[in-house]
């Protein structure tokens, strides 16, 4: 996002559809896919603020070899470089995060309790801090990293542009990335704005269980008041003294 990050677009050399790089083992990289990821990153990087809805489906092993599906709905709002709120709701969880550039607060609507910790002064560093210290992950955060394309090239052996596909009535470009652990499909809108529409992760070493996330209700550069990112505890809410840090 603009002011949140400066997106560094990769220079794509040559016109061949595939290039093989030697890095421990050969990589198959489709330059059309790289260009697509860079266009998406540039579109996101130009935003001052954004909000979107994210619907996720997580597959887990069930009983008698059945697959259990867990559904979660998230509303995300961000203002670069240092404000974010996330509200999520599922069968088992109803919670929210509020980040104002100084502290981040986690609030459980279900338990009516909350905890606040000091956090780094920008969204990206805050996300890394919460993941590294408390194993907390934020929905679809990877798409907002300035190193998105570089991270894909570093961590995946196969990067392929599949082509156009209609998804939920929206024409999308589909790309697929793979390594030994996962196969990931990424749908990116081919319409007005080059924004992510959906991604699906297949875990190869976990019985091909899947995680799917679908973006909707994108609002680009909305006016978002600062109080959206400030947590005001309900009168009856209970303060938790400390988060359990990852050992």
Short mmCIF file of C-alpha atoms in Angstrom, two decimals:
data_model
loop_
_atom_site.label_atom_id
_atom_site.label_comp_id
_atom_site.label_asym_id
_atom_site.label_seq_id
_atom_site.Cartn_x
_atom_site.Cartn_y
_atom_site.Cartn_z
CA UNK A 1 0.00 0.00 0.00
CA UNK A 2 1.14 3.51 -0.72
CA UNK A 3 2.96 4.95 2.34
CA UNK A 4 2.75 1.46 3.87
CA UNK A 5 5.29 0.10 1.42
CA UNK A 6 7.11 0.91 -1.76
CA UNK A 7 6.50 -1.93 -4.15
CA UNK A 8 9.60 -2.98 -6.09
CA UNK A 9 8.60 -4.29 -9.49
CA UNK A 10 10.87 -7.00 -10.88
CA UNK A 11 12.56 -6.46 -14.22
CA UNK A 12 11.49 -9.31 -16.46
CA UNK A 13 14.23 -10.02 -18.98
CA UNK A 14 13.64 -11.78 -22.29
CA UNK A 15 10.48 -12.82 -24.09
CA UNK A 16 10.50 -16.60 -23.66
CA UNK A 17 7.47 -17.95 -21.79
CA UNK A 18 9.63 -19.99 -19.42
CA UNK A 19 13.06 -19.53 -17.87
CA UNK A 20 15.01 -22.10 -15.85
CA UNK A 21 17.06 -20.90 -12.89
CA UNK A 22 19.67 -22.94 -11.07
CA UNK A 23 19.24 -22.65 -7.31
CA UNK A 24 19.84 -25.99 -5.64
CA UNK A 25 17.52 -27.42 -8.29
CA UNK A 26 15.97 -26.16 -11.51
CA UNK A 27 13.03 -23.82 -11.29
CA UNK A 28 10.37 -23.46 -13.95
CA UNK A 29 9.21 -19.85 -13.96
CA UNK A 30 6.55 -18.58 -16.34
CA UNK A 31 7.24 -14.90 -16.96
CA UNK A 32 3.55 -14.23 -17.64
CA UNK A 33 2.83 -15.32 -14.06
CA UNK A 34 5.60 -13.08 -12.72
CA UNK A 35 4.21 -10.11 -14.64
CA UNK A 36 0.73 -10.88 -13.27
CA UNK A 37 1.99 -10.93 -9.67
CA UNK A 38 3.88 -7.67 -10.21
CA UNK A 39 0.79 -5.98 -11.66
CA UNK A 40 -1.23 -7.09 -8.65
CA UNK A 41 1.46 -5.85 -6.28
CA UNK A 42 1.63 -2.51 -8.03
CA UNK A 43 -2.16 -2.09 -7.80
CA UNK A 44 -2.11 -2.85 -4.07
CA UNK A 45 0.95 -0.67 -3.55
CA UNK A 46 -0.83 2.39 -4.96
CA UNK A 47 -3.55 2.26 -2.31
CA UNK A 48 -3.62 4.62 0.65
CA UNK A 49 -6.39 2.63 2.35
CA UNK A 50 -8.42 -0.49 1.65
CA UNK A 51 -11.14 -2.71 3.05
CA UNK A 52 -12.30 -6.14 1.93
CA UNK A 53 -14.15 -9.25 3.05
CA UNK A 54 -12.44 -12.63 3.16
CA UNK A 55 -14.26 -15.98 3.35
CA UNK A 56 -12.11 -18.98 4.20
CA UNK A 57 -12.62 -22.75 4.20
CA UNK A 58 -10.11 -24.91 6.08
CA UNK A 59 -10.15 -28.69 5.63
CA UNK A 60 -9.20 -30.90 8.56
CA UNK A 61 -9.28 -34.68 9.04
CA UNK A 62 -12.62 -35.84 10.38
CA UNK A 63 -13.86 -39.15 11.69
CA UNK A 64 -13.87 -42.29 9.51
CA UNK A 65 -11.60 -40.62 6.94
CA UNK A 66 -14.14 -37.87 6.36
CA UNK A 67 -12.96 -34.32 5.77
CA UNK A 68 -14.20 -31.65 8.15
CA UNK A 69 -14.59 -28.13 6.75
CA UNK A 70 -14.22 -25.07 8.95
CA UNK A 71 -15.71 -21.80 7.69
CA UNK A 72 -14.56 -18.35 8.72
CA UNK A 73 -15.61 -14.82 7.68
CA UNK A 74 -13.28 -11.82 8.04
CA UNK A 75 -13.68 -8.09 7.52
CA UNK A 76 -10.34 -6.32 7.07
CA UNK A 77 -9.65 -2.58 7.03
CA UNK A 78 -6.23 -0.96 6.57
CA UNK A 79 -4.79 2.53 6.30
CA UNK A 80 -1.10 2.71 5.37
CA UNK A 81 1.32 2.55 6.91
CA UNK A 82 0.16 1.87 10.45
CA UNK A 83 -3.51 1.07 10.99
CA UNK A 84 -5.45 -2.18 10.65
CA UNK A 85 -8.56 -3.85 12.04
CA UNK A 86 -9.69 -7.43 11.52
CA UNK A 87 -13.03 -8.82 12.65
CA UNK A 88 -13.62 -12.55 12.22
CA UNK A 89 -16.53 -14.84 12.88
CA UNK A 90 -16.87 -18.63 12.69
CA UNK A 91 -18.81 -21.36 14.48
CA UNK A 92 -16.24 -21.41 17.29
CA UNK A 93 -14.69 -17.94 17.20
CA UNK A 94 -15.89 -14.35 17.21
CA UNK A 95 -12.96 -12.00 17.67
CA UNK A 96 -11.23 -8.85 16.47
CA UNK A 97 -7.81 -7.21 16.24
CA UNK A 98 -7.29 -3.46 16.50
CA UNK A 99 -3.93 -1.93 15.54
CA UNK A 100 -3.27 1.82 15.73
CA UNK A 101 0.45 2.00 14.98
CA UNK A 102 1.48 1.74 18.63
CA UNK A 103 -0.37 -1.19 20.18
CA UNK A 104 -2.42 -4.12 18.97
CA UNK A 105 -5.43 -5.40 20.90
CA UNK A 106 -7.03 -8.81 20.55
CA UNK A 107 -10.65 -8.98 21.72
CA UNK A 108 -12.81 -12.09 22.04
CA UNK A 109 -16.52 -11.31 21.69
CA UNK A 110 -17.30 -14.85 22.81
CA UNK A 111 -15.24 -14.70 26.03
CA UNK A 112 -15.62 -10.92 26.44
CA UNK A 113 -11.95 -10.49 27.26
CA UNK A 114 -9.03 -8.71 25.64
CA UNK A 115 -5.28 -8.22 25.71
CA UNK A 116 -3.17 -5.32 24.47
CA UNK A 117 0.54 -5.45 23.59
CA UNK A 118 2.99 -2.90 22.25
CA UNK A 119 3.68 -3.43 18.56
CA UNK A 120 6.02 -2.15 15.82
CA UNK A 121 5.11 1.08 14.05
CA UNK A 122 3.97 -0.31 10.68
CA UNK A 123 1.59 -3.02 9.53
CA UNK A 124 4.11 -5.37 7.92
CA UNK A 125 6.47 -5.38 10.91
CA UNK A 126 3.51 -5.77 13.27
CA UNK A 127 2.29 -8.85 11.37
CA UNK A 128 5.77 -10.40 11.52
CA UNK A 129 6.08 -9.53 15.22
CA UNK A 130 2.76 -11.16 16.13
CA UNK A 131 3.54 -14.26 14.08
CA UNK A 132 7.07 -14.69 15.42
CA UNK A 133 6.21 -14.05 19.06
CA UNK A 134 2.64 -15.28 19.48
CA UNK A 135 1.97 -17.55 16.46
CA UNK A 136 -0.82 -15.21 15.34
CA UNK A 137 -1.54 -15.07 11.62
CA UNK A 138 -3.61 -12.51 9.74
CA UNK A 139 -5.85 -13.37 6.78
CA UNK A 140 -4.18 -13.14 3.35
CA UNK A 141 -1.35 -11.00 4.74
CA UNK A 142 1.16 -12.30 2.17
CA UNK A 143 -0.57 -10.38 -0.62
CA UNK A 144 0.34 -7.08 1.05
CA UNK A 145 4.05 -7.76 1.44
CA UNK A 146 6.39 -5.75 -0.85
CA UNK A 147 8.40 -8.94 -1.39
CA UNK A 148 5.42 -11.03 -2.57
CA UNK A 149 6.85 -11.91 -6.00
CA UNK A 150 10.40 -12.40 -4.72
CA UNK A 151 9.15 -14.68 -1.95
CA UNK A 152 7.30 -16.83 -4.49
CA UNK A 153 10.40 -17.15 -6.68
CA UNK A 154 12.53 -18.06 -3.67
CA UNK A 155 10.17 -20.64 -2.17
CA UNK A 156 8.51 -22.32 -5.17
CA UNK A 157 10.04 -24.49 -7.89
CA UNK A 158 7.23 -24.18 -10.42
CA UNK A 159 5.41 -20.93 -11.27
CA UNK A 160 2.90 -21.24 -14.12
CA UNK A 161 0.34 -18.99 -15.76
CA UNK A 162 -2.72 -21.15 -16.54
CA UNK A 163 -4.98 -18.67 -18.35
CA UNK A 164 -8.32 -16.92 -18.02
CA UNK A 165 -11.07 -18.48 -15.90
CA UNK A 166 -14.50 -17.25 -14.81
CA UNK A 167 -14.85 -17.20 -11.02
CA UNK A 168 -18.04 -15.99 -9.38
CA UNK A 169 -18.98 -14.15 -12.54
CA UNK A 170 -15.62 -12.34 -12.64
CA UNK A 171 -13.04 -13.01 -15.36
CA UNK A 172 -9.76 -13.87 -13.63
CA UNK A 173 -6.19 -14.75 -14.52
CA UNK A 174 -5.21 -18.05 -12.92
CA UNK A 175 -1.65 -18.86 -11.88
CA UNK A 176 -0.31 -21.94 -10.11
CA UNK A 177 2.77 -22.23 -7.90
CA UNK A 178 4.21 -25.42 -6.45
CA UNK A 179 6.97 -26.81 -4.27
CA UNK A 180 7.44 -30.16 -2.55
CA UNK A 181 5.03 -29.27 0.24
CA UNK A 182 2.16 -27.33 -1.32
CA UNK A 183 0.39 -26.53 -4.56
CA UNK A 184 -1.24 -23.08 -4.69
CA UNK A 185 -3.72 -21.68 -7.19
CA UNK A 186 -4.15 -17.90 -7.29
CA UNK A 187 -7.00 -16.17 -9.13
CA UNK A 188 -6.43 -12.47 -9.88
CA UNK A 189 -9.15 -10.27 -11.35
CA UNK A 190 -8.69 -9.45 -15.03
CA UNK A 191 -11.20 -6.62 -14.81
CA UNK A 192 -10.86 -2.99 -13.65
CA UNK A 193 -8.29 -3.57 -10.91
CA UNK A 194 -5.70 -6.34 -10.78
CA UNK A 195 -6.68 -7.53 -7.31
CA UNK A 196 -6.70 -11.04 -5.85
CA UNK A 197 -10.03 -12.85 -6.08
CA UNK A 198 -9.25 -16.25 -4.56
CA UNK A 199 -6.44 -18.58 -3.62
CA UNK A 200 -6.41 -22.28 -2.76
CA UNK A 201 -3.61 -24.17 -1.03
CA UNK A 202 -3.30 -27.96 -1.29
CA UNK A 203 -1.04 -29.54 1.33
CA UNK A 204 0.70 -32.42 -0.43
CA UNK A 205 2.08 -34.01 2.73
CA UNK A 206 -1.18 -33.69 4.67
CA UNK A 207 -3.41 -35.95 2.57
CA UNK A 208 -4.02 -33.14 0.06
CA UNK A 209 -6.14 -31.19 2.52
CA UNK A 210 -7.03 -27.72 1.25
CA UNK A 211 -7.31 -24.15 2.47
CA UNK A 212 -9.35 -21.76 0.33
CA UNK A 213 -9.82 -18.00 0.72
CA UNK A 214 -12.12 -15.80 -1.38
CA UNK A 215 -11.93 -12.00 -1.49
CA UNK A 216 -15.02 -9.85 -1.97
CA UNK A 217 -16.37 -6.34 -1.38
CA UNK A 218 -13.11 -4.56 -2.17
CA UNK A 219 -13.27 -0.87 -1.24
CA UNK A 220 -10.32 1.09 -2.64
CA UNK A 221 -9.08 4.20 -0.84
CA UNK A 222 -12.13 4.51 1.42
CA UNK A 223 -12.33 7.19 4.09
CA UNK A 224 -11.67 5.30 7.32
CA UNK A 225 -11.80 7.18 10.61
CA UNK A 226 -8.99 6.61 13.09
CA UNK A 227 -11.44 5.45 15.76
CA UNK A 228 -12.03 2.26 13.73
CA UNK A 229 -8.55 1.15 14.81
CA UNK A 230 -8.89 2.08 18.48
CA UNK A 231 -10.25 -0.46 20.94
CA UNK A 232 -12.70 0.73 23.56
CA UNK A 233 -13.41 -2.18 25.92
CA UNK A 234 -17.01 -2.83 26.91
CA UNK A 235 -17.70 -2.04 30.55
CA UNK A 236 -17.94 -5.73 31.46
CA UNK A 237 -14.90 -6.86 29.42
CA UNK A 238 -12.07 -8.60 31.27
CA UNK A 239 -8.42 -7.67 30.69
CA UNK A 240 -6.09 -10.62 30.19
CA UNK A 241 -2.74 -9.85 31.79
CA UNK A 242 -0.48 -11.38 29.17
CA UNK A 243 -0.36 -13.22 25.86
CA UNK A 244 1.46 -16.53 25.85
CA UNK A 245 4.62 -16.01 23.82
CA UNK A 246 5.88 -18.73 21.50
CA UNK A 247 8.79 -20.60 23.06
#
